[in-house]
Amino acid sequence: MSDEAQELIGDYQYGFHDPENSTIRFDKGLSEQVVRDISELKNEPEWMTELRVKAYNHFMERAMPEWGNCPMLESIDFESITYFLRSSDQTEKSWDDVPADIKNTFDRLGIPEAEQKWLGGVTAQYESEAVYHSIREDLEEQGVIFLDMDSGLKQYPEIVKKYFGSVIPHSDNKFAALNTAVWSGGSFLYIPKGVSVEMPVQAYFRINAKNMGQFERTLIIADEGSTIHYVEGCTAPSYSTDSLHSAVVELIALEGASIRYSTVQNWSSNVYNLVTKRAHAYKNAVVEWVDGNIGSKLTMKYPSVMLLGEGAHAEVISVAYAGKGQHQDTGAKVHHLASNTTSNILSKSISKNGGRSSYRGLLQVTPRSKGCRSKVVCDALILDGTSRSDTYPTMEIGNPSSDLEHEASVSKVSGDQLFYLMSRGFTEDEAMGLIVNGFFEPFTRELPMEYAVELNKLLELEMEGSIG
Amino acid sequence: MRVVSEEILRIENLHVSVAGTPILKGVNLVIHRGEIHALMGRNGAGKSTLANALMGHPAYEITEGKVFYKGEPLEDLDVFERARNGMFLSFQYPASIPGVQVGTFLKKAVASVRDEPPKGRAFRKELTTAMEKLSMEKAVLSRYVNDGFSGGEKKRLEILQMLLLQPQLALLDETDSGLDIDALRIVSQGINEIAVDAGCLVITHYQRLLDLVKPHFVHAMIDGAIVHSGGAELAHELEARGYDWLDVAA
Ligand SMILES: Nc1ncnc2c1ncn2[C@@H]1O[C@H](COP(=O)(O)OP(=O)(O)OP(=O)(O)O)[C@@H](O)[C@H]1O
Ligand SMILES: [Mg+2]
């Protein structure tokens, strides 16, 4: 590892990288041919190839967003990115069969232990494709489909064709177009009618190679009355050059279904993390996004829910931590498109060492949607004088029968809190760590325990040596 | 007759300013192990300032004088080191820490202060015993530190911390305020338990606490200095006469 890379890693505990042993690596840069080559390599049906090409053309024509962090967005060099990299020739069902170098990486991240202890299924994606996949037999017997997206397309082409891009069309935004053009990997999950999956299923995304682009595509369909909790973790090593993570996640919660999607993204500080996440919630369905954003250089992500049927409910709980040189532009969007729909949005952010966090939210109630209720709470904690926090809430309320609440607060850690904790034997850093973990607690308590513990440790590390 | 034991705290001519304003103007005080000292005085006299300055609050600037804790200059120690070396302040207004559960906080505090922190089960046992002494409900452990606590609940949690941290110097700033009659009795037992083996500085306005926690010495503070000291009887006198007669003396 170069000294420069070592220096960048700093406290980032996933900053290690293992030697890259790829079996197929595309040349850097993007063209229609690259898009067609990816599709051909994967042996895809023609409709997918054509969709990719259409999306590629849209991506080329589409302007960059004119909001968020424009200078940072403009600095992405799409030509220096590798769009496809295959590290293993197949997706293994047994951990033992995963190539040793890749296994080594995931061992270091603690994936196999987690699976044994508390997961209903797991997918591990390394660079562009899944390298390991498993699901508990009992779930399979109940008809639950949990595959990586490539296998999903091969084995269930009709379902994929029906839903792929139905929530987030390729023309939604520039990065959705890019993802549709070059997508690879991600999860495909189908829960049959009435099936309740008690243990969470997990996907783990790891970028290992330099200048890599990861474009996973996730599609979850919860059929009527079913329940699922999907958990996703992401890391990447620290390089001195940038990587791009641009995922698209589509959720469909049919009548009475319930989907919880929990993410803790802990990217190294040179990853552009530009993700589109959206859900359709039908009658009486519940969709919950639990979304944690630590690390990355720039994150732009606004999990959204379209409440399409009466009685549907959306819950978006998110936290963002912006450290040195980082901008977390995150938030939530909820569209109340049917009557008597409800939503709760809780957003918490911490900025430190010159970091910037922004809340960007949209709450829409259409004129026809009567009796909707929504509560939005945004809390920002700023740890020093050089850091920044801003909120950009938008409300489009089409009728007066709705009950809406919006609260926002910006606070600083008080000297009295620090003194109180220090008088109990905590160092200043430890005290700060406790306060910060406490601030994120309404989020952390929603996570599976393993993730909660991990997140707390991470934040404590971030607080070390922080106070000047 | 009392045998004078180890010196815990020595304050010599202490001057303290807050935001440039002098508040303490030459405090002198010596506390030995096993002694309970009561500090009384009008609102704004500087009692909390003394307690906060001793614990090392950064807003309280020592401009003159010296403080020795167990014979060593106190100024050399950071706040957390003072705690780890056995100093404890029960706050007049304890800060709340939203999102941090009392149980987690207590465990971590004990771990940071003690050289050999008790392991899981031993700690739980110790905690249960201490909470029973203070008639505290288990449910407190899953609440957030002081968040939404009533005045009395906060004070009880302060004393619980003191019992667990077992300080050698306890600074108790109006621990009796906000306590109901039963709580006052319970909390006093806690203080007496610690006082056997520690030096105690008890800041209070009321005799009712000193009936339960019997001071060996009582000090009256007027305008940032201790102007009069005596035995337990001084507290009765102050309660009866107020502080005006001392203004003349000062
Ligand atoms: N942090 C501070 N900032 C500004 N002024 C302060 C601060 N702390 C204390 N003071 C001032 O110092 C003086 C002494 O305050 P202190 O809190 O020590 O009084 P006290 O004797 O404890 O009173 P009480 O009996 O009301 O608790 C007061 O005039 C108070 O306003
Ligand atoms: Mg006071």
mmCIF file with all atom_site columns, C-alpha atoms in Angstrom, chain A residues 414-428 430 434-435 437-439 441-442 445 460, chain B residues 52 55-57 79-80 83-84 88-89 91 95-96 98-100 105 108-109 112-113 144 146 158 161:
data_model
loop_
_atom_site.group_PDB
_atom_site.id
_atom_site.type_symbol
_atom_site.label_atom_id
_atom_site.label_alt_id
_atom_site.label_comp_id
_atom_site.label_asym_id
_atom_site.label_entity_id
_atom_site.label_seq_id
_atom_site.pdbx_PDB_ins_code
_atom_site.Cartn_x
_atom_site.Cartn_y
_atom_site.Cartn_z
_atom_site.occupancy
_atom_site.B_iso_or_equiv
_atom_site.pdbx_formal_charge
_atom_site.auth_seq_id
_atom_site.auth_comp_id
_atom_site.auth_asym_id
_atom_site.auth_atom_id
_atom_site.pdbx_PDB_model_num
ATOM 1  C CA . SER A 1 414 ? -22.931 22.115 25.280 1.00 0.00 ? 414 SER A CA 1
ATOM 2  C CA . GLY A 1 415 ? -19.941 22.709 27.491 1.00 0.00 ? 415 GLY A CA 1
ATOM 3  C CA . ASP A 1 416 ? -22.018 21.627 30.462 1.00 0.00 ? 416 ASP A CA 1
ATOM 4  C CA . GLN A 1 417 ? -22.736 18.236 28.898 1.00 0.00 ? 417 GLN A CA 1
ATOM 5  C CA . LEU A 1 418 ? -19.043 17.703 28.210 1.00 0.00 ? 418 LEU A CA 1
ATOM 6  C CA . PHE A 1 419 ? -18.087 18.805 31.712 1.00 0.00 ? 419 PHE A CA 1
ATOM 7  C CA . TYR A 1 420 ? -20.688 16.563 33.278 1.00 0.00 ? 420 TYR A CA 1
ATOM 8  C CA . LEU A 1 421 ? -19.376 13.516 31.461 1.00 0.00 ? 421 LEU A CA 1
ATOM 9  C CA . MET A 1 422 ? -15.739 14.389 32.054 1.00 0.00 ? 422 MET A CA 1
ATOM 10 C CA . SER A 1 423 ? -16.453 14.769 35.765 1.00 0.00 ? 423 SER A CA 1
ATOM 11 C CA . ARG A 1 424 ? -17.449 11.089 35.599 1.00 0.00 ? 424 ARG A CA 1
ATOM 12 C CA . GLY A 1 425 ? -14.064 10.042 34.275 1.00 0.00 ? 425 GLY A CA 1
ATOM 13 C CA . PHE A 1 426 ? -14.568 10.270 30.514 1.00 0.00 ? 426 PHE A CA 1
ATOM 14 C CA . THR A 1 427 ? -11.923 11.963 28.402 1.00 0.00 ? 427 THR A CA 1
ATOM 15 C CA . GLU A 1 428 ? -13.122 14.772 26.201 1.00 0.00 ? 428 GLU A CA 1
ATOM 16 C CA . GLU A 1 430 ? -15.014 9.778  25.001 1.00 0.00 ? 430 GLU A CA 1
ATOM 17 C CA . LEU A 1 434 ? -21.153 9.385  24.048 1.00 0.00 ? 434 LEU A CA 1
ATOM 18 C CA . ILE A 1 435 ? -23.023 12.563 23.174 1.00 0.00 ? 435 ILE A CA 1
ATOM 19 C CA . ASN A 1 437 ? -23.961 8.209  19.907 1.00 0.00 ? 437 ASN A CA 1
ATOM 20 C CA . GLY A 1 438 ? -26.799 9.486  22.047 1.00 0.00 ? 438 GLY A CA 1
ATOM 21 C CA . PHE A 1 439 ? -27.783 11.945 19.347 1.00 0.00 ? 439 PHE A CA 1
ATOM 22 C CA . GLU A 1 441 ? -29.695 6.752  19.191 1.00 0.00 ? 441 GLU A CA 1
ATOM 23 C CA . PRO A 1 442 ? -33.221 7.104  17.727 1.00 0.00 ? 442 PRO A CA 1
ATOM 24 C CA . ARG A 1 445 ? -32.025 1.506  18.081 1.00 0.00 ? 445 ARG A CA 1
ATOM 25 C CA . GLU A 1 460 ? -16.403 6.837  18.799 1.00 0.00 ? 460 GLU A CA 1
ATOM 26 C CA . ASN B 2 52  ? -17.150 23.729 39.772 1.00 0.00 ? 52  ASN B CA 1
ATOM 27 C CA . MET B 2 55  ? -13.781 19.852 39.618 1.00 0.00 ? 55  MET B CA 1
ATOM 28 C CA . GLY B 2 56  ? -12.076 21.789 36.827 1.00 0.00 ? 56  GLY B CA 1
ATOM 29 C CA . HIS B 2 57  ? -14.879 23.410 34.813 1.00 0.00 ? 57  HIS B CA 1
ATOM 30 C CA . VAL B 2 79  ? -11.210 16.999 34.685 1.00 0.00 ? 79  VAL B CA 1
ATOM 31 C CA . PHE B 2 80  ? -11.413 13.299 33.874 1.00 0.00 ? 80  PHE B CA 1
ATOM 32 C CA . ALA B 2 83  ? -12.597 11.908 38.570 1.00 0.00 ? 83  ALA B CA 1
ATOM 33 C CA . ARG B 2 84  ? -10.302 8.951  38.087 1.00 0.00 ? 84  ARG B CA 1
ATOM 34 C CA . PHE B 2 88  ? -16.755 13.558 42.608 1.00 0.00 ? 88  PHE B CA 1
ATOM 35 C CA . LEU B 2 89  ? -19.158 16.433 42.085 1.00 0.00 ? 89  LEU B CA 1
ATOM 36 C CA . PHE B 2 91  ? -24.202 18.796 40.438 1.00 0.00 ? 91  PHE B CA 1
ATOM 37 C CA . ALA B 2 95  ? -26.802 18.038 32.549 1.00 0.00 ? 95  ALA B CA 1
ATOM 38 C CA . SER B 2 96  ? -28.963 15.698 30.508 1.00 0.00 ? 96  SER B CA 1
ATOM 39 C CA . PRO B 2 98  ? -30.261 12.520 25.444 1.00 0.00 ? 98  PRO B CA 1
ATOM 40 C CA . GLY B 2 99  ? -29.972 9.116  23.803 1.00 0.00 ? 99  GLY B CA 1
ATOM 41 C CA . VAL B 2 100 ? -27.515 7.722  26.358 1.00 0.00 ? 100 VAL B CA 1
ATOM 42 C CA . PHE B 2 105 ? -23.547 5.412  31.175 1.00 0.00 ? 105 PHE B CA 1
ATOM 43 C CA . LYS B 2 108 ? -18.873 3.099  31.306 1.00 0.00 ? 108 LYS B CA 1
ATOM 44 C CA . ALA B 2 109 ? -18.310 5.616  34.088 1.00 0.00 ? 109 ALA B CA 1
ATOM 45 C CA . SER B 2 112 ? -13.329 4.609  33.362 1.00 0.00 ? 112 SER B CA 1
ATOM 46 C CA . VAL B 2 113 ? -12.859 5.490  37.020 1.00 0.00 ? 113 VAL B CA 1
ATOM 47 C CA . TYR B 2 144 ? -31.691 8.606  29.051 1.00 0.00 ? 144 TYR B CA 1
ATOM 48 C CA . ASN B 2 146 ? -31.240 13.055 33.301 1.00 0.00 ? 146 ASN B CA 1
ATOM 49 C CA . GLU B 2 158 ? -26.237 11.787 41.265 1.00 0.00 ? 158 GLU B CA 1
ATOM 50 C CA . GLN B 2 161 ? -23.260 7.566  40.729 1.00 0.00 ? 161 GLN B CA 1
#
